[in-house]
Amino acid sequence: MMSNYKKISPDDAAFFKKLLGDIYVMTDDENIARCAHDETEDLRYPPEIVLQPATVEEVSKIMKYCYEQTIPVTPRGAGTGLSGGALPIFGGVALDMRRFNKILNVDKRNFQVTTEPSVITQVLQEHVKEHGLFYPPDPASRGSCFIGGNVSENSGGPKAVKYGVVKDYVLNVEIVLPNGDVIWTGANVLKNATGYNLTQLLVGSEGTLGVITKIVLRVIPAIKHDLLMLVPFRSGAEACAAVNEIFLAGYTPSALEFMERDALEWSMKYINTTGVNLPDDIKAHLLIEVDGNELEQLYKDMEAISQVVQRYDIGEALFAESHEQKQMLWALRRKVGEAVKSNSIYKEEDTVVPRAELPKVLEVVKKLGKEYGFHSVCYGHAGDGNLHINIVKGNMSDEDWKTKVPQGIRELFKAVVGMGGTLSGEHGIGLVQKEYMSIAFNKVQLQLMKEIKRVFDPKGILNPGKVLMDS
């Protein structure tokens, strides 16, 4: 497909400068390098030109022009993705959406917020909190990732176990189609049985079907209280097993996170804290949060959950007694990915299985590590069955890294699908996982997806080479 795309010419650059102004059309080394990568491994794919539109009309004209000229366009948000979804692998235009950074309206009466896509997720959460509202999805990178990227990847985060993922909050989306047409995908209502659900089709489509320019999100009343504890286990498998037992006992935490020993230890070094005691015999931890508006009930729930985990071989639990201690524990969990990356080149897999299968997944990961010679650091949203598996290069040879690790990943995905799970819970497929899609889907399913892409984007110019092979 690469040979079908037109290279950026001086005439193309002149058109973009006339539309946006010279300052928002960039070909300098710094901006090209910035848009050549995201947080996926050490991959680099430079665009030929970086464009920064600020209005839907400008995006529409850019897309119309690129569609007519068959120039590839890769939408870009904050660049925090972990599957290569924002990498312009065919060059062309990097459509940098950072100027779409306004919260347009908070409708407290209808519990809705309308936002542009490049608002930082945490900024959005804090803004609606000032209105007594709560937007729950909170990826680990919430302090830097954009809400548009969250919609594109159907992000989740720790709160998803109780409150759901991004798709559960998106009511309506304004998008620019690859040919420049502008549409809204749905309606600003809680129920909608009118035609095909284009809104949910766009959520999680990884920027391959349309460019998001506005989002209408559902929000809920703010929560008054939360309690947090860190429970150490002498067995990673037992920590995983305890997760489902908490739910079987009738409790739904607002967060239930798993961290292997290495994950917590590396994160403690990364943020330079000794706030958690880590005895030699401890192999894993569960970070458990409950929230609600009745503090007395929360204490009862946490005590009951404590009784459940005490059936297992655990150490002394740490109950966060202050806001600062809660922040420290959450910082440890949210910084694990960065801590692993600072230690070594790595590949991060994002498997998800039915919750009860978590112990089996952990067992498979460790078995494959021995078989293929890699070390893994596991953590993630245990309450959702979503395990982040960081495969660390360490001292592996370059040859083994290139050949053995992909074989191990393939075997892992086969095992996960065999348990009723799938390849990604929240990071998406993007570039790096697309070769494994045939493990999760048969030929008919994959063909349907290709046909959907073709309906939206007949020329294949929008974020090409992502999600599907030969797309």
mmCIF file of C-alpha atoms in Angstrom, residues 254-404:
data_model
loop_
_atom_site.group_PDB
_atom_site.id
_atom_site.type_symbol
_atom_site.label_atom_id
_atom_site.label_comp_id
_atom_site.label_asym_id
_atom_site.label_seq_id
_atom_site.Cartn_x
_atom_site.Cartn_y
_atom_site.Cartn_z
ATOM 1 C CA SER A 254 -13.857 0.803 43.228
ATOM 2 C CA ALA A 255 -10.350 -0.406 42.368
ATOM 3 C CA LEU A 256 -8.663 -3.779 42.660
ATOM 4 C CA GLU A 257 -5.102 -3.726 41.311
ATOM 5 C CA PHE A 258 -2.476 -6.483 41.138
ATOM 6 C CA MET A 259 1.278 -5.869 41.340
ATOM 7 C CA GLU A 260 3.992 -8.484 41.267
ATOM 8 C CA ARG A 261 6.935 -7.950 43.580
ATOM 9 C CA ASP A 262 9.186 -6.610 40.820
ATOM 10 C CA ALA A 263 6.489 -4.153 39.753
ATOM 11 C CA LEU A 264 6.211 -2.639 43.220
ATOM 12 C CA GLU A 265 9.928 -2.792 43.950
ATOM 13 C CA TRP A 266 10.898 -1.095 40.669
ATOM 14 C CA SER A 267 8.202 1.535 41.135
ATOM 15 C CA MET A 268 9.429 2.326 44.662
ATOM 16 C CA LYS A 269 12.935 2.903 43.304
ATOM 17 C CA TYR A 270 11.583 4.966 40.411
ATOM 18 C CA ILE A 271 9.696 7.447 42.594
ATOM 19 C CA ASN A 272 12.317 7.183 45.358
ATOM 20 C CA THR A 273 10.130 6.110 48.255
ATOM 21 C CA THR A 274 10.477 3.594 51.070
ATOM 22 C CA GLY A 275 6.850 3.985 52.085
ATOM 23 C CA VAL A 276 6.062 0.277 51.724
ATOM 24 C CA ASN A 277 7.763 -2.503 53.677
ATOM 25 C CA LEU A 278 8.697 -5.324 51.304
ATOM 26 C CA PRO A 279 9.773 -8.513 53.132
ATOM 27 C CA ASP A 280 11.741 -11.083 51.150
ATOM 28 C CA ASP A 281 8.928 -13.650 51.186
ATOM 29 C CA ILE A 282 6.305 -11.344 49.622
ATOM 30 C CA LYS A 283 5.669 -12.098 45.940
ATOM 31 C CA ALA A 284 2.703 -9.872 45.006
ATOM 32 C CA HIS A 285 0.265 -7.239 46.274
ATOM 33 C CA LEU A 286 -3.349 -6.284 45.806
ATOM 34 C CA LEU A 287 -4.230 -2.588 46.029
ATOM 35 C CA ILE A 288 -7.877 -2.458 47.096
ATOM 36 C CA GLU A 289 -10.096 0.631 47.194
ATOM 37 C CA VAL A 290 -13.725 1.078 48.168
ATOM 38 C CA ASP A 291 -15.665 4.299 47.696
ATOM 39 C CA GLY A 292 -19.104 5.744 48.381
ATOM 40 C CA ASN A 293 -20.989 8.375 50.316
ATOM 41 C CA GLU A 294 -21.454 6.547 53.640
ATOM 42 C CA LEU A 295 -18.109 6.311 55.430
ATOM 43 C CA GLU A 296 -19.333 3.927 58.119
ATOM 44 C CA GLN A 297 -20.483 1.453 55.465
ATOM 45 C CA LEU A 298 -17.134 1.706 53.670
ATOM 46 C CA TYR A 299 -15.302 0.704 56.860
ATOM 47 C CA LYS A 300 -17.586 -2.311 57.159
ATOM 48 C CA ASP A 301 -16.963 -3.266 53.527
ATOM 49 C CA MET A 302 -13.207 -2.943 53.895
ATOM 50 C CA GLU A 303 -13.248 -5.048 57.059
ATOM 51 C CA ALA A 304 -15.256 -7.741 55.246
ATOM 52 C CA ILE A 305 -12.823 -7.697 52.313
ATOM 53 C CA SER A 306 -9.966 -8.019 54.812
ATOM 54 C CA GLN A 307 -11.609 -11.152 56.154
ATOM 55 C CA VAL A 308 -11.745 -12.617 52.642
ATOM 56 C CA VAL A 309 -8.047 -12.053 51.870
ATOM 57 C CA GLN A 310 -7.035 -13.458 55.260
ATOM 58 C CA ARG A 311 -8.027 -16.885 53.959
ATOM 59 C CA TYR A 312 -4.783 -16.721 51.965
ATOM 60 C CA ASP A 313 -1.119 -16.641 52.948
ATOM 61 C CA ILE A 314 -0.699 -12.886 53.370
ATOM 62 C CA GLY A 315 1.600 -10.519 55.217
ATOM 63 C CA GLU A 316 0.613 -7.428 57.169
ATOM 64 C CA ALA A 317 -1.788 -5.224 55.206
ATOM 65 C CA LEU A 318 -1.123 -1.490 54.953
ATOM 66 C CA PHE A 319 -4.228 0.646 55.464
ATOM 67 C CA ALA A 320 -3.808 4.173 54.110
ATOM 68 C CA GLU A 321 -4.567 6.494 57.002
ATOM 69 C CA SER A 322 -4.063 9.831 55.256
ATOM 70 C CA HIS A 323 -4.586 11.510 51.912
ATOM 71 C CA GLU A 324 -0.812 11.644 51.449
ATOM 72 C CA GLN A 325 -0.460 7.908 52.037
ATOM 73 C CA LYS A 326 -3.205 7.212 49.516
ATOM 74 C CA GLN A 327 -1.427 9.399 46.977
ATOM 75 C CA MET A 328 1.840 7.542 47.594
ATOM 76 C CA LEU A 329 0.232 4.139 47.063
ATOM 77 C CA TRP A 330 -1.518 5.265 43.901
ATOM 78 C CA ALA A 331 1.692 6.834 42.608
ATOM 79 C CA LEU A 332 3.419 3.476 43.048
ATOM 80 C CA ARG A 333 0.744 1.733 41.009
ATOM 81 C CA ARG A 334 0.501 4.390 38.284
ATOM 82 C CA LYS A 335 4.267 4.619 37.797
ATOM 83 C CA VAL A 336 4.938 0.907 37.297
ATOM 84 C CA GLY A 337 4.975 1.172 33.489
ATOM 85 C CA GLU A 338 7.458 4.044 33.537
ATOM 86 C CA ALA A 339 9.570 2.239 36.125
ATOM 87 C CA VAL A 340 9.804 -0.886 33.964
ATOM 88 C CA LYS A 341 10.666 1.177 30.901
ATOM 89 C CA SER A 342 13.456 2.934 32.810
ATOM 90 C CA ASN A 343 15.028 -0.444 33.615
ATOM 91 C CA SER A 344 15.106 -2.046 30.187
ATOM 92 C CA ILE A 345 13.745 -2.270 26.666
ATOM 93 C CA TYR A 346 10.421 -4.031 26.992
ATOM 94 C CA LYS A 347 7.230 -5.139 25.275
ATOM 95 C CA GLU A 348 3.944 -4.605 27.072
ATOM 96 C CA GLU A 349 1.066 -6.982 26.470
ATOM 97 C CA ASP A 350 -2.439 -6.111 27.631
ATOM 98 C CA THR A 351 -4.239 -9.418 27.963
ATOM 99 C CA VAL A 352 -7.705 -9.713 29.469
ATOM 100 C CA VAL A 353 -9.490 -12.885 30.594
ATOM 101 C CA PRO A 354 -12.575 -13.767 32.618
ATOM 102 C CA ARG A 355 -11.613 -12.742 36.151
ATOM 103 C CA ALA A 356 -11.541 -16.269 37.582
ATOM 104 C CA GLU A 357 -8.846 -17.232 35.049
ATOM 105 C CA LEU A 358 -6.251 -14.753 36.367
ATOM 106 C CA PRO A 359 -4.210 -17.353 38.306
ATOM 107 C CA LYS A 360 -3.997 -19.480 35.166
ATOM 108 C CA VAL A 361 -2.805 -16.536 33.043
ATOM 109 C CA LEU A 362 -0.038 -15.745 35.526
ATOM 110 C CA GLU A 363 1.012 -19.392 35.506
ATOM 111 C CA VAL A 364 1.135 -19.439 31.689
ATOM 112 C CA VAL A 365 3.196 -16.240 31.562
ATOM 113 C CA LYS A 366 5.826 -17.607 33.918
ATOM 114 C CA LYS A 367 5.941 -20.954 32.125
ATOM 115 C CA LEU A 368 6.439 -19.250 28.749
ATOM 116 C CA GLY A 369 9.132 -17.053 30.240
ATOM 117 C CA LYS A 370 11.117 -20.136 31.206
ATOM 118 C CA GLU A 371 10.499 -21.752 27.823
ATOM 119 C CA TYR A 372 11.455 -18.727 25.699
ATOM 120 C CA GLY A 373 14.019 -17.179 28.032
ATOM 121 C CA PHE A 374 12.381 -13.893 28.987
ATOM 122 C CA HIS A 375 11.673 -12.179 32.298
ATOM 123 C CA SER A 376 8.213 -10.726 32.879
ATOM 124 C CA VAL A 377 6.856 -8.103 35.248
ATOM 125 C CA CYS A 378 3.093 -8.384 35.700
ATOM 126 C CA TYR A 379 0.589 -5.926 37.104
ATOM 127 C CA GLY A 380 -2.796 -4.549 36.145
ATOM 128 C CA HIS A 381 -6.494 -4.213 36.727
ATOM 129 C CA ALA A 382 -7.114 -7.547 38.406
ATOM 130 C CA GLY A 383 -10.742 -6.724 39.117
ATOM 131 C CA ASP A 384 -11.371 -6.707 35.365
ATOM 132 C CA GLY A 385 -9.178 -9.702 34.567
ATOM 133 C CA ASN A 386 -6.894 -7.255 32.724
ATOM 134 C CA LEU A 387 -3.235 -8.192 33.254
ATOM 135 C CA HIS A 388 -0.442 -5.987 31.892
ATOM 136 C CA ILE A 389 2.504 -8.241 31.076
ATOM 137 C CA ASN A 390 5.809 -6.442 30.603
ATOM 138 C CA ILE A 391 8.312 -8.658 28.837
ATOM 139 C CA VAL A 392 11.737 -7.297 29.733
ATOM 140 C CA LYS A 393 14.715 -7.653 27.387
ATOM 141 C CA GLY A 394 17.339 -7.431 30.108
ATOM 142 C CA ASN A 395 20.322 -9.544 29.035
ATOM 143 C CA MET A 396 18.550 -11.328 26.174
ATOM 144 C CA SER A 397 20.446 -11.297 22.893
ATOM 145 C CA ASP A 398 19.053 -9.161 20.094
ATOM 146 C CA GLU A 399 18.417 -12.310 18.063
ATOM 147 C CA ASP A 400 16.381 -13.973 20.820
ATOM 148 C CA TRP A 401 14.486 -10.712 21.400
ATOM 149 C CA LYS A 402 13.515 -10.560 17.733
ATOM 150 C CA THR A 403 12.706 -14.242 17.239
ATOM 151 C CA LYS A 404 11.891 -16.031 20.491
#
